[in-house]
PDB file of C-alpha atoms in Angstrom:
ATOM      1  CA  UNK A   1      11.838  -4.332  17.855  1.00  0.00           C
ATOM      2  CA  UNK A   2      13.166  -6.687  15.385  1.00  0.00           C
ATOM      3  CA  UNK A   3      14.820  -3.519  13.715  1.00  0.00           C
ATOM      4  CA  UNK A   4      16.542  -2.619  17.338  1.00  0.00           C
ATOM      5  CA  UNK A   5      17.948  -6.752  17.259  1.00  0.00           C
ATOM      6  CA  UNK A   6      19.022  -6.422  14.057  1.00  0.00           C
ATOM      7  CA  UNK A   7      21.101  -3.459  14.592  1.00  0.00           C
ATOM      8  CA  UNK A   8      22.253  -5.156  18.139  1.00  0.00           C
ATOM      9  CA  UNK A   9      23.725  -8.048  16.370  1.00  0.00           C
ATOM     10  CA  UNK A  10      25.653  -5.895  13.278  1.00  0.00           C
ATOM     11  CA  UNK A  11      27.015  -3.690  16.279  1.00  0.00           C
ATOM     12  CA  UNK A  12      28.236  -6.966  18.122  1.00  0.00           C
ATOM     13  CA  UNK A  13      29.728  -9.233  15.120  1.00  0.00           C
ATOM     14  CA  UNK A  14      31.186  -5.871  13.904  1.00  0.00           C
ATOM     15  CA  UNK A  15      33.114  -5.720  16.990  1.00  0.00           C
ATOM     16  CA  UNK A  16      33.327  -9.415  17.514  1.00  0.00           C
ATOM     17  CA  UNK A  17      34.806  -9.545  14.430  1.00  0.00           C
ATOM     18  CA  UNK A  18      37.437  -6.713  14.681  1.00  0.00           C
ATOM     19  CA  UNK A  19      35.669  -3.403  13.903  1.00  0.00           C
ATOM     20  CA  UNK A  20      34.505  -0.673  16.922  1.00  0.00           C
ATOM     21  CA  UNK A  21      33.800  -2.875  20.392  1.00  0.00           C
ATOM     22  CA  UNK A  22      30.342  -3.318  21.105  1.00  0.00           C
ATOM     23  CA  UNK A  23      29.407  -1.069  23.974  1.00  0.00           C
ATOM     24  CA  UNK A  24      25.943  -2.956  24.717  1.00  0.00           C
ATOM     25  CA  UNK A  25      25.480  -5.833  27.350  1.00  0.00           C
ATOM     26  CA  UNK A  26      27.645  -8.799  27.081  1.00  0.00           C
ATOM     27  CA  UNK A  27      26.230 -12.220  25.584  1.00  0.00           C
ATOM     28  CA  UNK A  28      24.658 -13.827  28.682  1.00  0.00           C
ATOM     29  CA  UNK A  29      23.145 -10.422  29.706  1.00  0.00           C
ATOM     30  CA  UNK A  30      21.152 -10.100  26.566  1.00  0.00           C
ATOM     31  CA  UNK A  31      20.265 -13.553  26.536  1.00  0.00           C
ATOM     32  CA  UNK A  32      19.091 -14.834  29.955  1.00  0.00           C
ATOM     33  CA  UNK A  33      15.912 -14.008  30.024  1.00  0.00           C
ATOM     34  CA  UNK A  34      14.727 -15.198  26.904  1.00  0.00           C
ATOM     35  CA  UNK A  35      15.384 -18.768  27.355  1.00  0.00           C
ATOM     36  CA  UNK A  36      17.044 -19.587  23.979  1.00  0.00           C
ATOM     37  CA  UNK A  37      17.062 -23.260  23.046  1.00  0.00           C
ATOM     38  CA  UNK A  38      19.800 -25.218  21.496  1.00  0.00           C
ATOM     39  CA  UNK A  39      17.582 -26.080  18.714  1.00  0.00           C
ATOM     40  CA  UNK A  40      16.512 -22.383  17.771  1.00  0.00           C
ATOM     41  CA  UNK A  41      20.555 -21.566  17.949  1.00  0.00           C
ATOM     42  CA  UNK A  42      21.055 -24.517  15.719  1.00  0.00           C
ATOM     43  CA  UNK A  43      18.091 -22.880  13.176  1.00  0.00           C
ATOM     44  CA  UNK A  44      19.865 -19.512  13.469  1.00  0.00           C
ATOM     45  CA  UNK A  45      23.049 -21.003  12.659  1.00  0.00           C
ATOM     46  CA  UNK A  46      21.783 -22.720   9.495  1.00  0.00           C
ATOM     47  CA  UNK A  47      19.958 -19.007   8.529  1.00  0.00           C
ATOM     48  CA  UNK A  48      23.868 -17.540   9.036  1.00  0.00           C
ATOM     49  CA  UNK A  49      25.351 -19.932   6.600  1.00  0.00           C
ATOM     50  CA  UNK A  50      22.571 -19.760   3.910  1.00  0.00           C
ATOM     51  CA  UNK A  51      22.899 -16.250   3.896  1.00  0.00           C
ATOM     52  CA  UNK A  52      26.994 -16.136   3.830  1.00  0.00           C
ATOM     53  CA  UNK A  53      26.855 -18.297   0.816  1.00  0.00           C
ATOM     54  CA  UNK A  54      23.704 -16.030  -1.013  1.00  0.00           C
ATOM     55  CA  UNK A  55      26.028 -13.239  -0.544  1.00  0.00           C
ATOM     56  CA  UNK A  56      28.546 -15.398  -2.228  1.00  0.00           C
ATOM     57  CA  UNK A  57      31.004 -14.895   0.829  1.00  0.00           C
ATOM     58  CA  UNK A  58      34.363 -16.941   0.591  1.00  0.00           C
ATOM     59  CA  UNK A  59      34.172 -20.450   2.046  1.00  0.00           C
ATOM     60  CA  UNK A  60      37.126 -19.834   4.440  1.00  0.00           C
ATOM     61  CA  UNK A  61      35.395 -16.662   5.692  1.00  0.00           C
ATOM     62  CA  UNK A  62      32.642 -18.739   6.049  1.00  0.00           C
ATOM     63  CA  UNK A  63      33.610 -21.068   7.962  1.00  0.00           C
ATOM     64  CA  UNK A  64      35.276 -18.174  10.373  1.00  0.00           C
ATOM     65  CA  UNK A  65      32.144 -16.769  10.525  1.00  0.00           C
ATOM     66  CA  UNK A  66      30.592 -19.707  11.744  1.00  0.00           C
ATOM     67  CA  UNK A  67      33.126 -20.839  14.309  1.00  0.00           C
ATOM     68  CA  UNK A  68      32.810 -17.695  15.727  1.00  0.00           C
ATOM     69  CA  UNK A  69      29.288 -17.380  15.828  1.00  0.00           C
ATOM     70  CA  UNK A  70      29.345 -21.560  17.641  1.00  0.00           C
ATOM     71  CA  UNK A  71      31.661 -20.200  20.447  1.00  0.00           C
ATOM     72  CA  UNK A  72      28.941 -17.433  21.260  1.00  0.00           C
ATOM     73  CA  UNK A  73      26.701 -20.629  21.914  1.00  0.00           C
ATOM     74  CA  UNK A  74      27.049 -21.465  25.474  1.00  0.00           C
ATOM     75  CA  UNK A  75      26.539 -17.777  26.713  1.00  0.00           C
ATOM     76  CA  UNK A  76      22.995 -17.661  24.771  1.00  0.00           C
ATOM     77  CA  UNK A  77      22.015 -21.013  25.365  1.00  0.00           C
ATOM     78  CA  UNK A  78      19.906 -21.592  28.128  1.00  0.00           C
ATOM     79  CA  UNK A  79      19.404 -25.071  28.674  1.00  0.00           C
ATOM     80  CA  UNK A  80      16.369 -26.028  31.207  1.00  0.00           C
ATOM     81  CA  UNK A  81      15.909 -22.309  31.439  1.00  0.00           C
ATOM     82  CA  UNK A  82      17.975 -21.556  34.576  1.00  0.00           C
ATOM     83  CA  UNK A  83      19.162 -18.929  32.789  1.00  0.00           C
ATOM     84  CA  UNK A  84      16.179 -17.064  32.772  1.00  0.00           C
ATOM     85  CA  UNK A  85      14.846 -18.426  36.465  1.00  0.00           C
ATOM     86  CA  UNK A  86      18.747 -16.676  37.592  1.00  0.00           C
ATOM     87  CA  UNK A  87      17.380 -13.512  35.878  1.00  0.00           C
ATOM     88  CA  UNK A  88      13.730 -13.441  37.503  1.00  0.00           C
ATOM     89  CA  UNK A  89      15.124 -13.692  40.953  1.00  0.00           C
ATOM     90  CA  UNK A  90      17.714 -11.368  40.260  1.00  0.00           C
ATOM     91  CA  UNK A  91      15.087  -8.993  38.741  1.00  0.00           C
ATOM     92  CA  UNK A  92      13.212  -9.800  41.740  1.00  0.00           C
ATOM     93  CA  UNK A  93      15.586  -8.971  44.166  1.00  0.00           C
ATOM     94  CA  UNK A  94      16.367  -5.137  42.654  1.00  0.00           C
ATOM     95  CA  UNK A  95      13.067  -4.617  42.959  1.00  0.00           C
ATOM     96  CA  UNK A  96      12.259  -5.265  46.499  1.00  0.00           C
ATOM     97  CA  UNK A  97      15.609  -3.331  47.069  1.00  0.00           C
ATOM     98  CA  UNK A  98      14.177  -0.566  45.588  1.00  0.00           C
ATOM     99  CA  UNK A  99      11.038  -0.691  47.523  1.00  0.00           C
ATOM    100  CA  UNK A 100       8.456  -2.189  45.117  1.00  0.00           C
ATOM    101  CA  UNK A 101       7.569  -4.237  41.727  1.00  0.00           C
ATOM    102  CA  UNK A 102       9.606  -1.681  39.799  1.00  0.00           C
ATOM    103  CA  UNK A 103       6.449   0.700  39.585  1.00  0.00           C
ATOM    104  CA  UNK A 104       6.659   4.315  40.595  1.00  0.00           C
ATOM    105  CA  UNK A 105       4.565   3.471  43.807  1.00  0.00           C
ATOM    106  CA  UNK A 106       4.919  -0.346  45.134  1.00  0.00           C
ATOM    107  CA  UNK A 107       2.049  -2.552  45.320  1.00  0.00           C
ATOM    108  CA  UNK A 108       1.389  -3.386  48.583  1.00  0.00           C
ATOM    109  CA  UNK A 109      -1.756  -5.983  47.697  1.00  0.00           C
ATOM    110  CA  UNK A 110      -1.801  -9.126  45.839  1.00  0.00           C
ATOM    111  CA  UNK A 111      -5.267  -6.732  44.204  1.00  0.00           C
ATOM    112  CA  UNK A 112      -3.016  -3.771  43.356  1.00  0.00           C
ATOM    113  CA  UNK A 113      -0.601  -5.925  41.762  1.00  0.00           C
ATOM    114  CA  UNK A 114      -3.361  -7.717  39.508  1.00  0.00           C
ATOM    115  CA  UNK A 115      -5.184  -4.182  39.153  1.00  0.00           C
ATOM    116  CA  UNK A 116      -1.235  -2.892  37.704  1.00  0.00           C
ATOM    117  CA  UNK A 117      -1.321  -5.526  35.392  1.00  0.00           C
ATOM    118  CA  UNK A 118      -4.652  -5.385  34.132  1.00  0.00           C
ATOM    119  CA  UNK A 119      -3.576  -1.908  33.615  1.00  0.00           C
ATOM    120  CA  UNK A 120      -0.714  -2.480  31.400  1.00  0.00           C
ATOM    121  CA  UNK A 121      -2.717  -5.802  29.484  1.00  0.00           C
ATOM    122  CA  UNK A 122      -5.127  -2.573  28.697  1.00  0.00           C
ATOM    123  CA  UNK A 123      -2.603  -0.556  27.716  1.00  0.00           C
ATOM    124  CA  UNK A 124      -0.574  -2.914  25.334  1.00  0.00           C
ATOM    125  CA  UNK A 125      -4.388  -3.857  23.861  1.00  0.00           C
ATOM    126  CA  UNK A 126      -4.656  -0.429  23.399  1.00  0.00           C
ATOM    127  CA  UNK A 127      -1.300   0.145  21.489  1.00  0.00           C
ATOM    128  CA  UNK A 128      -2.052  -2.068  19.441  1.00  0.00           C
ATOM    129  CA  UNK A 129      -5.196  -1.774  18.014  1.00  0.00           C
ATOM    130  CA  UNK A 130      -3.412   1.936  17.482  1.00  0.00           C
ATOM    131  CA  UNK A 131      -0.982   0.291  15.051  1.00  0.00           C
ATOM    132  CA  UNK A 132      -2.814  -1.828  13.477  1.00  0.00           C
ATOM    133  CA  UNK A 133      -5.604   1.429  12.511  1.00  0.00           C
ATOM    134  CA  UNK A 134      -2.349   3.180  11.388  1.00  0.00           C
ATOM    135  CA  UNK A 135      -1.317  -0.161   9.116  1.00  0.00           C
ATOM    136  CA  UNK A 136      -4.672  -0.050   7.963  1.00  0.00           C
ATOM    137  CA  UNK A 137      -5.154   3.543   7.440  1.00  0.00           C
ATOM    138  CA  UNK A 138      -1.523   3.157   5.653  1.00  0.00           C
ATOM    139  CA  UNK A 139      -2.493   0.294   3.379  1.00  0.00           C
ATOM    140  CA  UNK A 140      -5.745   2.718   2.392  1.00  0.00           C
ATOM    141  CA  UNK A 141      -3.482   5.057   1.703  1.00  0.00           C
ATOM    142  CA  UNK A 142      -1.091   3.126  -0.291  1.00  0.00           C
ATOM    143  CA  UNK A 143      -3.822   1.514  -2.555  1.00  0.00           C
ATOM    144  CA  UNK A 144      -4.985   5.358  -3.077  1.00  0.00           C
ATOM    145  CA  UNK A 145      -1.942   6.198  -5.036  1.00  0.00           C
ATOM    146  CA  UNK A 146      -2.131   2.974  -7.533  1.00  0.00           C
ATOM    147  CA  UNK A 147      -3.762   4.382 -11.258  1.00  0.00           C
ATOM    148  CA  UNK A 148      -5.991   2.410 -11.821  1.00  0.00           C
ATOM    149  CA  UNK A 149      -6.275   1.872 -15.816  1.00  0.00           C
ATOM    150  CA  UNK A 150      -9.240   3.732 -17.460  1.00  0.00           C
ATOM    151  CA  UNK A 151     -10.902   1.547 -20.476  1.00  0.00           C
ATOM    152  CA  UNK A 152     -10.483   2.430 -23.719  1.00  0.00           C
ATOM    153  CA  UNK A 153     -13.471   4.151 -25.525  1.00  0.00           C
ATOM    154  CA  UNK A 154     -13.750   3.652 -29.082  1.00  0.00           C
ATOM    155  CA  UNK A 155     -15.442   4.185 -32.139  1.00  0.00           C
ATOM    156  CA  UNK A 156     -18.310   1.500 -32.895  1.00  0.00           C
ATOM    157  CA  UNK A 157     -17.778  -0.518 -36.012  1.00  0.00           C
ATOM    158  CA  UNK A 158     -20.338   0.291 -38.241  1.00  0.00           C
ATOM    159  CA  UNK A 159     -21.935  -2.565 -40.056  1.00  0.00           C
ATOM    160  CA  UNK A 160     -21.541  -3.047 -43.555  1.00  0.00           C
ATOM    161  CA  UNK A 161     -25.235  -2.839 -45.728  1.00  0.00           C
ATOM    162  CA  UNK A 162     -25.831  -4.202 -48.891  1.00  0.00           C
ATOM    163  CA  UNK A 163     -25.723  -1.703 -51.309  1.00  0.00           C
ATOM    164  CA  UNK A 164     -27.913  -1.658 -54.861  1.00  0.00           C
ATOM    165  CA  UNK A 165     -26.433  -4.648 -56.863  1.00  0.00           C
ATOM    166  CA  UNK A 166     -24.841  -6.450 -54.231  1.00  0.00           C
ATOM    167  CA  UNK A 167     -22.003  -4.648 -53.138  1.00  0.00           C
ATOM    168  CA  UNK A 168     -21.368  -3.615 -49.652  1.00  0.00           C
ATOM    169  CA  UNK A 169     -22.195   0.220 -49.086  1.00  0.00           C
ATOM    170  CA  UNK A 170     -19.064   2.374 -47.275  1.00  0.00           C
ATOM    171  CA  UNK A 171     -19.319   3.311 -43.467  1.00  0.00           C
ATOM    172  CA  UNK A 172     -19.448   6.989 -43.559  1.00  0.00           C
ATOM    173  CA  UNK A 173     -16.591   8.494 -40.942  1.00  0.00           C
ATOM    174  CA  UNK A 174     -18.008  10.142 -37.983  1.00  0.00           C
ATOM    175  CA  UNK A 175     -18.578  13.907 -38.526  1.00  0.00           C
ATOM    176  CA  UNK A 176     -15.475  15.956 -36.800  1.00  0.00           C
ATOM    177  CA  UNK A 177     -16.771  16.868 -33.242  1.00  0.00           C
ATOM    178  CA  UNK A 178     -19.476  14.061 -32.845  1.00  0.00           C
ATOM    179  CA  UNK A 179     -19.750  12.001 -29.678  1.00  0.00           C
ATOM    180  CA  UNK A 180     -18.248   7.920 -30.578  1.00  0.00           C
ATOM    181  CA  UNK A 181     -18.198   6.534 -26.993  1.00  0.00           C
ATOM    182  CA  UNK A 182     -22.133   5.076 -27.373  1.00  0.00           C
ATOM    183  CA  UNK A 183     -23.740   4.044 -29.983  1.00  0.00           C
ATOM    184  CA  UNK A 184     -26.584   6.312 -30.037  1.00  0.00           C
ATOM    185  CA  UNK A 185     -24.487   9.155 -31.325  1.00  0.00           C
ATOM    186  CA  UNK A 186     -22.616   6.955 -34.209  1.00  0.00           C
ATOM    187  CA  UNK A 187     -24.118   8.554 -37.449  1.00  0.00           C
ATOM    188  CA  UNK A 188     -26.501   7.267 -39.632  1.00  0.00           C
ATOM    189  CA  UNK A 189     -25.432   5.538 -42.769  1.00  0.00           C
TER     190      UNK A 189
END
């Protein structure tokens, strides 16, 4: 979903701001039934500007960026949410025009309405617990493909004896072929 917005919003500034028209709803459409507040306009607005100046955008382009973006305020905005109420009823109304709850068959009962919904809370438990196995089974698979380093094996360090007279004796070299990874097979001295 998030994906979908972000491509929504490219399309529409592209066209807001002279490229191909947007050919989606207009602003209020979009926006009245999810009963933006001022303040989370205000946050998005700060998120715009941060990014403009990451991206090292000019500050005149900038600040047309951002006047632009403020005059698509009042269209998103919905204060008190009447926006959304406005878009419930209206909802509401195409609905009962069309015979039902905007099911295939129309709930006649206050029962087959909350069976319907059950239904769907079922469904969208369902779907999701289908994601998150394929995240998971993802993740597995992911970790799967990481090498994981194998240790080292070497030679053990022979000790050094005394030899006759006080002098250390020499560590004879392993014999070509023999087993140094434990210390059972290092040879003899």
């Amino acid at each position: 979903r998030l994906e979908k917005l972000k491509e929504r919003t490219v399309d529409y500034l592209r066209g807001e701001w002279g490229g191909t028209p947007y050919q989606g709803s207009d602003l209020w459409i979009a926006h009245s039934h999810l009963g933006v507040t001022s303040r989370q306009y205000d946050i998005m607005m700060k998120l715009y500007e941060k990014m403009l100046k990451k991206e090292r955008v000019g500050k005149q382009e900038i600040a047309e960026c951002l006047e632009s973006l403020e005059k698509m305020r009042a269209p998103c905005i919905d204060k008190d949410l009447k926006f959304k109420q406005l878009y419930l009823k209206h909802t509401e109304k195409l609905a009962k025009a069309a015979g039902g709850d905007g099911w295939t068959q129309p709930a006649v009962t206050p029962e087959e309405k909350a069976a319907r919904e059950r239904e769907t809370a079922e469904n969208l438990d369902r779907l999701k617990m289908e994601e998150a196995k394929k995240r998971s089974a993802a993740a597995a698979s992911d970790a799967g493909d990481v090498e994981v380093p194998k240790p080292k094996t070497t030679a053990p360090k022979a000790k050094a004896k005394s030899a006759p007279g006080g002098g250390a004796a020499k560590a004879s070299a392993p014999a070509p072929g023999a087993d140094v990874s434990s210390p059972a097979a290092a040879p003899a001295a």
